Amino acid sequence: RYGDAGGFVGQCYMDHPTAGAGFLWPTQPLPPQLYWTHTTDTDGTQVRLLWALREEVLAREGLPNMQFYLIPMSAEQDPRVMAAAEGWYALRSIAKMAVGRDPGPVTFSAAYCAAINNADVMAADMLGLIGEGAVAQRVLLKFETEQRPERSNAVTLTDARDALGQRRAGLHWAPSAADRDAVLETTRLMGRAVGAAEFGRIELEDHFDEPYWGTVTSWHQIGTTRMSARPEDGVVDPDCRLHGSRNLYLAGGSVMPTGGRANPTLTIGALAIRLADHLKERLAA
């Protein structure tokens, strides 16, 4: 079959696992400008503070890309922050229901009511009007990490049939022990840097013995038609053409051989523009 000389079609599915890695206990309570929430720069640009290790450290330690959001926790948490979080969770649950995905232990009516009841604080949260006052006594480090490509993480066809009689797709996705160990080591290195700077200390979360250590998906679908120089190592060539074909091209997150850390939307757009330029050059030749 075209593009499947190495059996990679549907394999190496990746996402960006995310969960809490630990807590930062600062030497002094942190002011609002160090919080993870959006702030407005002088030119009106919305910015967000993230922590990450330098590229040379990642290369030296053999670690994947990873970043930490800083989520403040004050002694007396603003109840509006919690209400806004409840509303956003409800909206995400409704979105999952709309696309046929499992929203977890929540019903549509409960999610709808939670979203409506908290609409005002959600709007205030979006405008950056809440969660700005109190200093943080501790800060949750929420990681989002690059996932190493594993052939066992794959999209396959099941025996179940849809309304048109076509076989339904099935997904196997699970963060690996290597992914978990990378989160632990990155957090430890971050803790050493925090301690050396006398900025505070980092307490690791204690849920890493749980299945998949509490991680959830970031809804970033990456992989399954990975790009490679050789047909045996992937599905499409460096020009996004299906290996072995003359004129079948793919451009999207599925061709990315590794996931990186950043949200993939801009990369997907860049791949589409790059492919369009390649096709124009080929037609003009």
XYZ file of N, CA and C in Angstrom:
855
model
N 0.834 -1.202 0.000
C 0.000 0.000 0.000
C 0.866 1.247 0.000
N 0.426 2.250 -0.750
C 1.152 3.509 -0.767
C 1.260 4.080 0.642
N 2.424 4.594 0.978
C 2.626 5.297 2.235
C 2.738 4.416 3.453
N 2.646 3.088 3.304
C 2.635 2.232 4.489
C 3.719 1.160 4.427
N 4.837 1.473 3.797
C 5.917 0.497 3.702
C 6.437 0.096 5.076
N 6.425 1.031 6.007
C 6.908 0.736 7.349
C 5.802 0.457 8.343
N 4.552 0.402 7.881
C 3.439 0.130 8.778
C 3.118 1.274 9.726
N 3.411 2.507 9.311
C 3.217 3.647 10.211
C 1.867 4.340 10.046
N 1.055 3.935 9.082
C -0.240 4.599 8.907
C -1.071 4.422 10.177
N -1.513 5.525 10.749
C -2.316 5.501 11.965
C -1.514 5.434 13.245
N -0.209 5.189 13.146
C 0.598 5.018 14.350
C 1.306 6.315 14.758
N 1.908 6.280 15.945
C 2.609 7.441 16.522
C 1.671 8.626 16.731
N 0.442 8.325 17.164
C -0.488 9.389 17.536
C 0.039 10.086 18.787
N -0.005 11.401 18.786
C 0.512 12.175 19.914
C -0.464 13.283 20.294
N -0.332 13.708 21.535
C -1.066 14.854 22.058
C -0.090 15.582 22.972
N -0.568 16.531 23.719
C 0.248 17.190 24.730
C -0.336 16.886 26.104
N 0.167 15.847 26.784
C -0.348 15.532 28.118
C -0.207 16.725 29.051
N -1.200 16.914 29.916
C -1.174 18.047 30.836
C -1.768 17.646 32.175
N -1.178 18.147 33.238
C -1.658 17.898 34.608
C -0.807 18.741 35.549
N -1.053 18.603 36.838
C -0.233 19.288 37.829
C 1.040 18.510 38.098
N 2.177 19.203 38.077
C 3.455 18.550 38.354
C 3.906 18.771 39.790
N 3.531 19.877 40.373
C 3.961 20.180 41.732
C 3.519 21.569 42.140
N 3.926 21.954 43.336
C 3.595 23.280 43.856
C 4.877 24.067 44.133
N 4.863 25.314 43.734
C 5.918 26.253 44.098
C 5.518 26.944 45.397
N 6.368 26.836 46.399
C 6.189 27.565 47.654
C 7.200 28.703 47.655
N 6.776 29.905 47.293
C 7.724 31.017 47.173
C 8.224 31.488 48.536
N 9.441 32.006 48.548
C 10.000 32.565 49.782
C 9.145 33.715 50.281
N 8.666 34.528 49.361
C 7.743 35.618 49.678
C 6.494 35.452 48.816
N 5.300 35.794 49.350
C 4.085 35.721 48.525
C 4.270 36.488 47.221
N 3.779 35.898 46.138
C 4.009 36.479 44.822
C 2.926 37.484 44.456
N 3.319 38.606 43.854
C 2.333 39.609 43.416
C 1.607 39.140 42.163
N 0.491 39.782 41.832
C -0.347 39.319 40.724
C 0.359 39.234 39.379
N 1.347 40.089 39.103
C 1.944 40.082 37.772
C 2.701 38.793 37.467
N 2.976 37.967 38.488
C 3.644 36.703 38.241
C 2.660 35.558 38.048
N 1.382 35.872 38.047
C 0.395 34.819 37.927
C 0.310 34.328 36.488
N -0.285 33.163 36.334
C -0.373 32.559 35.009
C -1.417 33.231 34.125
N -2.371 33.948 34.730
C -3.479 34.492 33.957
C -2.994 35.556 32.969
N -3.815 35.805 31.958
C -3.453 36.781 30.936
C -3.283 38.172 31.548
N -2.271 38.866 31.100
C -2.089 40.270 31.446
C -1.906 41.046 30.149
N -2.078 42.339 30.220
C -1.991 43.162 29.017
C -0.694 43.951 29.023
N 0.072 43.806 27.943
C 1.317 44.543 27.803
C 1.005 45.992 27.430
N 2.054 46.808 27.353
C 1.859 48.239 27.084
C 1.218 48.493 25.726
N 1.427 47.587 24.766
C 0.839 47.792 23.441
C -0.508 47.091 23.282
N -1.057 46.585 24.386
C -2.357 45.929 24.326
C -2.303 44.449 24.033
N -1.095 43.879 23.890
C -0.954 42.458 23.596
C -1.212 41.627 24.850
N -1.996 40.577 24.694
C -2.240 39.654 25.795
C -1.037 38.711 25.929
N -0.483 38.619 27.126
C 0.691 37.777 27.354
C 0.400 36.825 28.510
N 1.148 35.731 28.566
C 1.002 34.745 29.626
C 2.396 34.291 30.053
N 2.615 34.267 31.347
C 3.901 33.847 31.886
C 3.997 32.333 31.888
N 5.092 31.788 31.360
C 5.356 30.363 31.354
C 6.774 30.118 31.845
N 6.994 28.986 32.462
C 8.335 28.568 32.841
C 8.749 27.395 31.964
N 10.003 27.376 31.559
C 10.537 26.263 30.771
C 12.044 26.218 30.954
N 12.611 25.046 30.759
C 14.057 24.902 30.789
C 14.654 25.407 29.483
N 15.886 25.884 29.552
C 16.563 26.352 28.342
C 16.832 25.184 27.396
N 16.943 25.496 26.112
C 17.135 24.455 25.102
C 18.405 23.647 25.345
N 19.477 24.320 25.794
C 20.717 23.587 26.021
C 20.585 22.599 27.174
N 19.744 22.918 28.153
C 19.511 21.986 29.263
C 18.704 20.788 28.768
N 17.688 21.036 27.965
C 16.898 19.943 27.408
C 17.774 18.998 26.586
N 18.650 19.575 25.764
C 19.526 18.751 24.937
C 20.505 17.951 25.795
N 21.062 18.594 26.807
C 22.034 17.909 27.664
C 21.404 16.760 28.445
N 20.175 16.961 28.911
C 19.525 15.957 29.742
C 18.672 14.979 28.933
N 18.550 15.217 27.626
C 17.743 14.326 26.793
C 16.260 14.378 27.121
N 15.757 15.570 27.411
C 14.366 15.737 27.823
C 13.525 16.317 26.691
N 12.239 15.994 26.647
C 11.354 16.598 25.650
C 11.019 18.035 26.037
N 10.429 18.766 25.099
C 9.979 20.116 25.386
C 8.830 20.081 26.394
N 8.838 21.044 27.299
C 7.806 21.094 28.333
C 7.701 22.525 28.833
N 6.514 22.911 29.232
C 6.340 24.233 29.828
C 5.384 24.137 30.998
N 5.504 25.103 31.895
C 4.685 25.131 33.097
C 3.876 26.420 33.134
N 2.561 26.261 33.358
C 1.718 27.399 33.668
C 1.761 27.612 35.176
N 1.775 28.859 35.617
C 1.788 29.181 37.032
C 0.383 29.585 37.465
N -0.246 28.755 38.296
C -1.611 28.985 38.718
C -1.608 29.364 40.191
N -1.900 30.608 40.532
C -1.778 31.062 41.922
C -2.866 30.491 42.819
N -2.494 30.252 44.053
C -3.447 29.813 45.067
C -3.227 30.658 46.307
N -4.169 31.543 46.564
C -4.055 32.431 47.702
C -4.664 31.787 48.938
N -4.395 32.382 50.099
C -4.937 31.839 51.341
C -6.459 31.893 51.330
N -7.004 32.920 50.741
C -8.452 33.050 50.618
C -8.780 33.220 49.135
N -8.954 32.099 48.471
C -9.179 32.111 47.022
C -10.465 32.851 46.684
N -10.388 33.756 45.715
C -11.562 34.488 45.262
C -12.613 33.489 44.778
N -13.807 33.457 45.374
C -14.813 32.471 44.942
C -15.223 32.641 43.489
N -15.052 33.847 42.936
C -15.398 34.046 41.523
C -14.463 33.272 40.613
N -13.221 33.087 41.048
C -12.272 32.307 40.248
C -12.751 30.869 40.140
N -13.212 30.328 41.276
C -13.705 28.962 41.275
C -14.976 28.840 40.441
N -15.849 29.852 40.521
C -17.081 29.824 39.737
C -16.779 29.902 38.240
N -15.793 30.725 37.853
C -15.414 30.816 36.441
C -14.845 29.493 35.959
N -14.025 28.842 36.794
C -13.451 27.549 36.421
C -14.552 26.512 36.211
N -15.595 26.564 37.070
C -16.722 25.651 36.911
C -17.434 25.892 35.578
N -17.590 27.167 35.213
C -18.244 27.495 33.953
C -17.448 27.045 32.741
N -16.128 27.266 32.765
C -15.287 26.840 31.642
C -15.303 25.319 31.502
N -15.273 24.615 32.643
C -15.338 23.153 32.604
C -16.655 22.698 31.975
N -17.737 23.379 32.323
C -19.038 23.023 31.762
C -19.054 23.230 30.250
N -18.487 24.327 29.782
C -18.444 24.573 28.334
C -17.620 23.514 27.615
N -16.488 23.126 28.205
C -15.679 22.073 27.593
C -16.456 20.756 27.538
N -17.213 20.469 28.574
C -18.016 19.246 28.586
C -19.071 19.268 27.484
N -19.711 20.425 27.293
C -20.712 20.560 26.233
C -20.062 20.376 24.867
N -18.859 20.944 24.690
C -18.151 20.794 23.420
C -17.827 19.330 23.142
N -17.411 18.601 24.176
C -17.122 17.173 23.997
C -18.386 16.418 23.570
N -19.523 16.744 24.212
C -20.782 16.096 23.843
C -21.139 16.387 22.389
N -20.867 17.617 21.950
C -21.240 18.023 20.589
C -20.490 17.233 19.531
N -19.262 16.806 19.850
C -18.467 16.056 18.873
C -18.466 14.562 19.181
N -19.343 14.139 20.098
C -19.482 12.723 20.366
C -18.439 12.122 21.273
N -17.757 12.956 22.069
C -16.736 12.441 22.974
C -17.270 12.363 24.401
N -16.679 11.480 25.175
C -17.130 11.248 26.540
C -16.788 12.451 27.411
N -17.786 13.121 27.992
C -17.505 14.289 28.833
C -17.205 13.927 30.274
N -17.236 12.634 30.592
C -17.024 12.251 31.977
C -18.339 12.271 32.762
N -18.251 12.318 34.074
C -19.459 12.220 34.913
C -20.247 13.518 34.970
N -20.781 13.941 33.834
C -21.574 15.171 33.794
C -22.655 15.010 32.732
N -23.836 15.537 33.007
C -24.931 15.490 32.052
C -25.024 16.814 31.311
N -25.719 16.803 30.165
C -25.858 18.033 29.390
C -26.605 19.099 30.185
N -27.678 18.703 30.866
C -28.472 19.693 31.600
C -27.653 20.338 32.719
N -26.836 19.512 33.417
C -26.009 20.059 34.494
C -24.950 21.000 33.932
N -24.307 20.602 32.811
C -23.281 21.451 32.210
C -23.890 22.744 31.680
N -25.080 22.643 31.052
C -25.749 23.831 30.520
C -26.067 24.810 31.641
N -26.616 24.306 32.745
C -26.969 25.181 33.871
C -25.722 25.825 34.469
N -24.628 25.060 34.593
C -23.394 25.604 35.161
C -22.824 26.706 34.278
N -22.893 26.515 32.963
C -22.376 27.534 32.046
C -23.211 28.804 32.107
N -24.546 28.656 32.145
C -25.433 29.818 32.199
C -25.286 30.556 33.531
N -25.260 29.810 34.619
C -25.183 30.425 35.945
C -23.878 31.187 36.166
N -22.823 30.754 35.492
C -21.511 31.373 35.704
C -21.073 32.235 34.528
N -21.999 32.571 33.645
C -21.638 33.339 32.455
C -21.020 34.680 32.803
N -21.531 35.343 33.870
C -21.021 36.666 34.211
C -19.571 36.603 34.700
N -19.262 35.613 35.569
C -17.886 35.538 36.068
C -16.942 35.016 34.988
N -17.468 34.221 34.054
C -16.638 33.773 32.933
C -16.243 34.959 32.061
N -17.194 35.860 31.818
C -16.894 37.067 31.044
C -15.876 37.930 31.770
N -16.038 38.069 33.094
C -15.076 38.852 33.867
C -13.700 38.214 33.849
N -13.676 36.882 33.912
C -12.403 36.170 33.859
C -11.720 36.379 32.517
N -12.494 36.336 31.431
C -11.936 36.536 30.096
C -11.337 37.932 29.950
N -11.943 38.899 30.613
C -11.458 40.281 30.554
C -10.362 40.566 31.582
N -9.996 39.552 32.377
C -8.940 39.736 33.362
C -9.347 40.564 34.549
N -10.640 40.520 34.909
C -11.144 41.370 35.987
C -11.233 40.652 37.323
N -10.933 39.361 37.363
C -10.961 38.639 38.636
C -9.658 37.882 38.811
N -9.391 37.470 40.016
C -8.171 36.732 40.305
C -6.921 37.580 40.274
N -7.075 38.889 40.361
C -5.933 39.781 40.240
C -5.495 40.393 41.567
N -6.282 40.178 42.619
C -6.040 40.943 43.830
C -5.050 40.348 44.800
N -5.344 39.179 45.344
C -4.550 38.626 46.436
C -3.207 38.105 45.955
N -2.243 38.128 46.859
C -0.955 37.523 46.556
C -1.073 36.017 46.682
N -0.160 35.290 46.041
C -0.210 33.836 46.055
C 0.678 33.290 47.156
N 0.089 32.434 48.003
C 0.857 31.767 49.042
C 1.598 30.550 48.472
N 1.005 29.931 47.488
C 1.654 28.846 46.750
C 1.136 28.878 45.325
N 1.856 28.234 44.426
C 1.534 28.299 43.002
C 1.583 26.883 42.431
N 0.504 26.473 41.800
C 0.480 25.180 41.124
C 1.255 25.276 39.813
N 2.168 24.341 39.587
C 2.879 24.242 38.316
C 2.150 23.218 37.457
N 1.415 23.701 36.485
C 0.683 22.824 35.573
C 1.514 22.640 34.313
N 1.891 21.406 34.024
C 2.741 21.155 32.862
C 1.913 20.847 31.630
N 2.459 21.181 30.479
C 2.035 20.648 29.188
C 3.309 20.216 28.493
N 3.330 18.986 28.026
C 4.589 18.432 27.550
C 4.483 17.804 26.175
N 5.587 17.850 25.470
C 5.740 17.084 24.237
C 5.687 15.608 24.590
N 4.991 14.837 23.773
C 4.898 13.394 23.995
C 5.794 12.676 23.005
N 6.582 11.743 23.498
C 7.437 10.980 22.603
C 6.581 10.093 21.699
N 6.932 9.990 20.415
C 6.142 9.136 19.514
C 6.305 7.666 19.863
N 5.173 6.981 20.033
C 5.146 5.549 20.330
C 4.203 4.875 19.331
N 4.667 3.788 18.726
C 3.841 3.123 17.724
C 2.575 2.530 18.330
N 2.612 2.239 19.625
C 1.431 1.662 20.266
C 0.298 2.673 20.396
N 0.598 3.959 20.351
C -0.450 4.989 20.337
C -0.918 5.149 18.899
N -2.114 4.693 18.604
C -2.514 4.580 17.204
C -4.009 4.741 17.015
N -4.371 5.157 15.797
C -5.759 5.185 15.340
C -5.961 3.973 14.440
N -6.959 3.147 14.756
C -7.216 1.928 14.001
C -8.689 1.857 13.618
N -9.023 0.872 12.808
C -10.419 0.603 12.471
C -10.953 -0.501 13.374
N -12.137 -0.287 13.935
C -12.759 -1.280 14.797
C -13.769 -2.101 13.997
N -14.355 -3.093 14.636
C -15.392 -3.896 13.984
C -16.760 -3.231 14.055
N -16.902 -2.179 14.869
C -18.177 -1.463 14.957
C -18.429 -0.698 13.658
N -19.697 -0.578 13.297
C -20.075 0.087 12.041
C -20.906 1.334 12.326
N -20.747 2.342 11.457
C -21.562 3.541 11.595
C -22.863 3.380 10.815
N -23.641 4.460 10.713
C -24.952 4.386 10.055
C -24.840 4.051 8.573
N -23.669 4.302 7.985
C -23.458 4.009 6.560
C -22.773 2.668 6.357
N -22.601 1.938 7.426
C -21.976 0.630 7.297
C -20.461 0.642 7.272
N -19.872 1.820 7.484
C -18.429 1.924 7.478
C -17.856 1.623 8.866
N -16.686 1.028 8.904
C -16.067 0.697 10.181
C -15.678 1.973 10.927
N -15.937 1.994 12.215
C -15.627 3.154 13.037
C -14.153 3.160 13.428
N -13.650 4.370 13.629
C -12.255 4.513 14.054
C -12.153 4.291 15.563
N -11.042 3.723 15.978
C -10.746 3.545 17.394
C -9.392 4.157 17.703
N -9.238 4.694 18.907
C -7.990 5.351 19.302
C -7.428 4.711 20.556
N -6.148 4.390 20.501
C -5.421 4.007 21.716
C -4.398 5.098 21.985
N -4.530 5.766 23.128
C -3.602 6.828 23.507
C -3.337 6.748 24.992
N -2.080 6.717 25.369
C -1.717 6.683 26.781
C -0.319 7.264 26.936
N -0.124 8.205 27.857
C 1.234 8.653 28.158
C 2.050 7.483 28.697
N 3.320 7.461 28.370
C 4.175 6.341 28.753
C 4.931 6.634 30.041
N 5.589 5.594 30.571
C 6.433 5.776 31.750
C 7.565 6.744 31.448
N 8.074 6.726 30.205
C 9.137 7.657 29.828
C 8.634 9.097 29.851
N 7.388 9.318 29.416
C 6.791 10.653 29.487
C 6.680 11.107 30.941
N 6.218 10.203 31.803
C 6.087 10.536 33.226
C 7.438 10.875 33.844
N 8.450 10.058 33.543
C 9.776 10.296 34.116
C 10.342 11.631 33.647
N 10.034 12.013 32.404
C 10.506 13.298 31.893
C 9.871 14.457 32.653
N 8.582 14.319 33.003
C 7.915 15.359 33.792
C 8.572 15.479 35.163
N 8.821 14.330 35.801
C 9.447 14.344 37.116
C 10.832 14.988 37.072
N 11.656 14.588 36.100
C 13.018 15.116 36.033
C 13.018 16.604 35.706
N 12.148 17.040 34.796
C 12.068 18.458 34.460
C 11.648 19.278 35.675
N 10.688 18.768 36.438
C 10.231 19.478 37.634
C 11.342 19.531 38.677
N 12.101 18.442 38.825
C 13.221 18.439 39.770
C 14.267 19.490 39.368
N 14.594 19.553 38.090
C 15.571 20.545 37.624
C 15.058 21.959 37.857
N 13.761 22.145 37.646
C 13.173 23.453 37.909
C 13.275 23.783 39.397
N 13.066 22.764 40.235
C 13.162 22.974 41.666
C 14.569 23.360 42.104
N 15.583 22.743 41.497
C 16.961 23.107 41.838
C 17.246 24.564 41.468
N 16.752 24.986 40.310
C 16.966 26.372 39.889
C 16.249 27.340 40.817
N 15.026 26.987 41.226
C 14.266 27.833 42.140
C 14.980 27.949 43.481
N 15.496 26.819 43.971
C 16.204 26.840 45.245
C 17.501 27.612 45.171
N 18.253 27.412 44.080
C 19.529 28.110 43.932
C 19.345 29.619 43.874
N 18.221 30.056 43.319
C 17.933 31.491 43.227
C 17.303 32.032 44.502
N 17.113 31.158 45.508
C 16.469 31.526 46.774
C 15.087 32.130 46.532
N 14.422 31.604 45.497
C 13.097 32.079 45.132
C 12.011 31.320 45.886
N 12.343 30.099 46.317
C 11.383 29.262 47.021
C 11.777 27.809 46.886
N 10.804 26.931 46.986
C 11.050 25.511 46.797
C 9.866 24.905 46.060
N 10.090 23.753 45.431
C 9.034 23.089 44.672
C 8.737 21.735 45.315
N 7.470 21.508 45.581
C 6.984 20.246 46.133
C 6.352 19.442 45.002
N 6.880 18.251 44.732
C 6.323 17.411 43.680
C 4.933 16.925 44.065
N 4.059 16.827 43.067
C 2.758 16.225 43.299
C 2.943 14.757 43.665
N 1.956 14.183 44.345
C 2.090 12.812 44.826
C 1.210 11.823 44.076
N 0.792 12.181 42.850
C -0.136 11.303 42.135
C 0.538 10.520 41.008
N 1.866 10.434 41.011
C 2.542 9.819 39.878
C 2.459 8.299 39.893
N 1.948 7.702 40.982
C 1.725 6.267 40.993
C 0.354 5.896 40.448
N -0.492 6.884 40.205
C -1.807 6.622 39.646
C -1.678 6.298 38.155
N -2.655 5.589 37.595
C -2.610 5.326 36.154
C -2.536 6.627 35.355
N -1.478 6.764 34.572
C -1.266 7.952 33.732
C -1.158 9.228 34.541
N -0.889 9.090 35.876
C -0.566 10.207 36.754
C -1.460 11.429 36.562
N -2.754 11.166 36.429
C -3.723 12.249 36.409
C -3.718 13.100 35.151
N -3.017 12.685 34.102
C -2.935 13.519 32.906
C -4.223 13.473 32.101
N -4.442 14.541 31.363
C -5.544 14.622 30.410
C -4.993 15.131 29.090
N -5.791 15.024 28.056
C -5.384 15.478 26.736
C -5.525 16.993 26.607
N -4.719 17.584 25.755
C -4.860 19.003 25.415
C -5.671 19.191 24.138
N -6.205 18.100 23.585
C -6.989 18.132 22.344
C -6.146 18.613 21.170
N -4.873 18.223 21.163
C -3.969 18.540 20.051
C -3.643 17.240 19.324
N -4.338 16.987 18.222
C -4.156 15.723 17.497
C -2.945 15.823 16.571
N -1.934 14.996 16.836
C -0.667 15.053 16.110
C -0.258 13.635 15.737
N 0.360 13.477 14.577
C 0.880 12.181 14.178
C -0.100 11.388 13.327
N 0.204 10.135 13.087
C -0.540 9.105 12.332
C -0.180 9.056 10.845
N 0.347 10.143 10.259
C 0.872 10.082 8.877
C 2.222 10.795 8.861
N 3.121 10.355 9.703
C 4.347 11.081 9.992
C 5.241 11.271 8.772
N 5.938 12.395 8.748
C 6.854 12.744 7.675
C 8.187 12.025 7.883
N 8.791 11.553 6.780
C 10.078 10.867 6.873
C 10.801 10.952 5.541
N 12.119 10.833 5.591
C 12.912 10.828 4.368
C 12.771 9.492 3.638
N 12.656 8.399 4.398
C 12.559 7.065 3.812
C 11.140 6.518 3.975
N 10.653 5.795 2.961
C 9.305 5.219 3.074
C 9.157 4.281 4.264
N 10.240 3.623 4.663
C 10.165 2.671 5.773
C 9.974 3.352 7.127
N 10.212 4.658 7.186
C 10.180 5.359 8.473
C 8.959 6.240 8.664
N 8.064 6.283 7.694
C 6.914 7.163 7.828
C 5.927 6.986 6.696
N 5.091 8.009 6.501
C 3.977 7.916 5.558
C 4.115 8.911 4.407
N 4.572 10.141 4.701
C 4.751 11.140 3.642
C 6.211 11.565 3.596
N 6.622 12.084 2.434
C 8.005 12.534 2.287
C 8.129 13.990 2.747
N 9.316 14.587 2.703
C 9.484 15.965 3.186
C 8.652 17.009 2.448
N 8.109 16.663 1.276
C 7.218 17.571 0.554
C 5.753 17.287 0.850
N 5.480 16.430 1.839
C 4.122 16.056 2.249
C 3.430 15.137 1.237
N 4.181 14.555 0.324
C 3.601 13.629 -0.652
C 3.629 12.213 -0.100
N 2.530 11.506 -0.259
C 2.443 10.132 0.202
C 3.524 9.301 -0.475
N 4.331 8.627 0.329
C 5.404 7.802 -0.213
C 4.848 6.824 -1.254
N 5.472 6.787 -2.422
C 5.079 5.872 -3.483
C 4.035 6.412 -4.430
N 3.384 7.523 -4.098
C 2.357 8.098 -4.965
C 2.957 9.214 -5.817
N 2.217 9.625 -6.831
C 2.675 10.696 -7.708
C 2.071 12.039 -7.329
N 0.844 12.037 -6.863
C 0.171 13.329 -6.681
C -0.802 13.348 -5.507
N -0.569 12.533 -4.485
C -1.409 12.571 -3.293
C -0.608 13.180 -2.156
N -1.098 14.310 -1.644
C -0.384 15.065 -0.617
C -1.242 15.200 0.637
N -0.573 15.288 1.764
C -1.229 15.514 3.054
C -0.529 16.670 3.752
N -1.297 17.566 4.350
C -0.701 18.660 5.124
C -1.558 18.881 6.361
N -0.966 18.740 7.515
C -1.711 18.931 8.752
C -0.904 18.420 9.923
N -1.510 18.418 11.090
C -0.814 17.950 12.272
C -0.435 16.490 12.196
N -1.115 15.722 11.331
C -0.822 14.291 11.252
C 0.562 14.003 10.688
N 1.157 14.920 9.921
C 2.458 14.640 9.301
C 3.628 14.997 10.213
N 3.354 15.600 11.366
C 4.436 16.009 12.259
C 5.066 14.769 12.897
N 6.372 14.524 12.692
C 7.009 13.330 13.262
C 7.210 13.417 14.763
N 7.300 14.624 15.293
C 7.321 14.853 16.735
C 6.363 16.003 17.033
N 5.930 16.084 18.290
C 4.873 17.020 18.606
C 5.315 18.389 19.063
N 6.609 18.534 19.461
C 7.020 19.805 20.021
C 6.203 20.139 21.256
N 6.233 21.378 21.695
C 5.461 21.769 22.852
C 4.346 22.736 22.494
N 4.559 23.565 21.505
C 3.601 24.620 21.206
C 2.312 24.039 20.632
N 1.211 24.778 20.825
C -0.027 24.407 20.146
C 0.258 24.264 18.649
N -0.284 23.236 17.985
C 0.137 22.936 16.610
C -0.523 23.771 15.524
N -1.432 24.675 15.886
C -2.211 25.369 14.851
C -1.337 26.150 13.884
N -0.383 26.931 14.387
C 0.467 27.726 13.499
C 1.334 26.828 12.625
N 1.812 25.716 13.189
C 2.611 24.779 12.395
C 1.780 24.175 11.277
N 0.534 23.838 11.576
C -0.349 23.294 10.547
C -0.567 24.316 9.431
N -0.810 25.577 9.799
C -0.961 26.624 8.786
C 0.289 26.794 7.950
N 1.467 26.746 8.612
C 2.728 26.886 7.885
C 2.937 25.721 6.923
N 2.577 24.506 7.345
C 2.698 23.340 6.456
C 1.801 23.493 5.228
N 0.582 24.004 5.426
C -0.327 24.188 4.298
C 0.213 25.212 3.306
N 0.752 26.320 3.827
C 1.330 27.350 2.949
C 2.557 26.798 2.221
N 3.387 26.064 2.944
C 4.584 25.464 2.341
C 4.207 24.498 1.222
N 3.177 23.675 1.468
C 2.743 22.738 0.430
C 2.158 23.478 -0.766
N 1.391 24.528 -0.516
C 0.836 25.305 -1.628
C 1.948 25.888 -2.494
N 2.995 26.411 -1.858
C 4.131 26.947 -2.621
C 4.813 25.850 -3.432
N 4.956 24.677 -2.838
C 5.591 23.550 -3.539
C 4.772 23.142 -4.762
N 3.448 23.089 -4.596
C 2.587 22.676 -5.725
C 2.615 23.716 -6.826
N 2.659 24.998 -6.460
C 2.739 26.046 -7.488
C 4.041 25.914 -8.271
N 5.142 25.671 -7.566
C 6.430 25.493 -8.248
C 6.409 24.260 -9.166
N 5.769 23.214 -8.689
C 5.713 21.988 -9.497
C 4.858 22.188 -10.748
N 3.748 22.900 -10.634
C 2.907 23.139 -11.797
C 3.570 24.076 -12.799
N 4.395 25.000 -12.264
C 5.065 25.951 -13.151
C 6.253 25.338 -13.873
N 6.755 24.219 -13.360
C 7.962 23.599 -13.948
C 7.660 22.978 -15.320
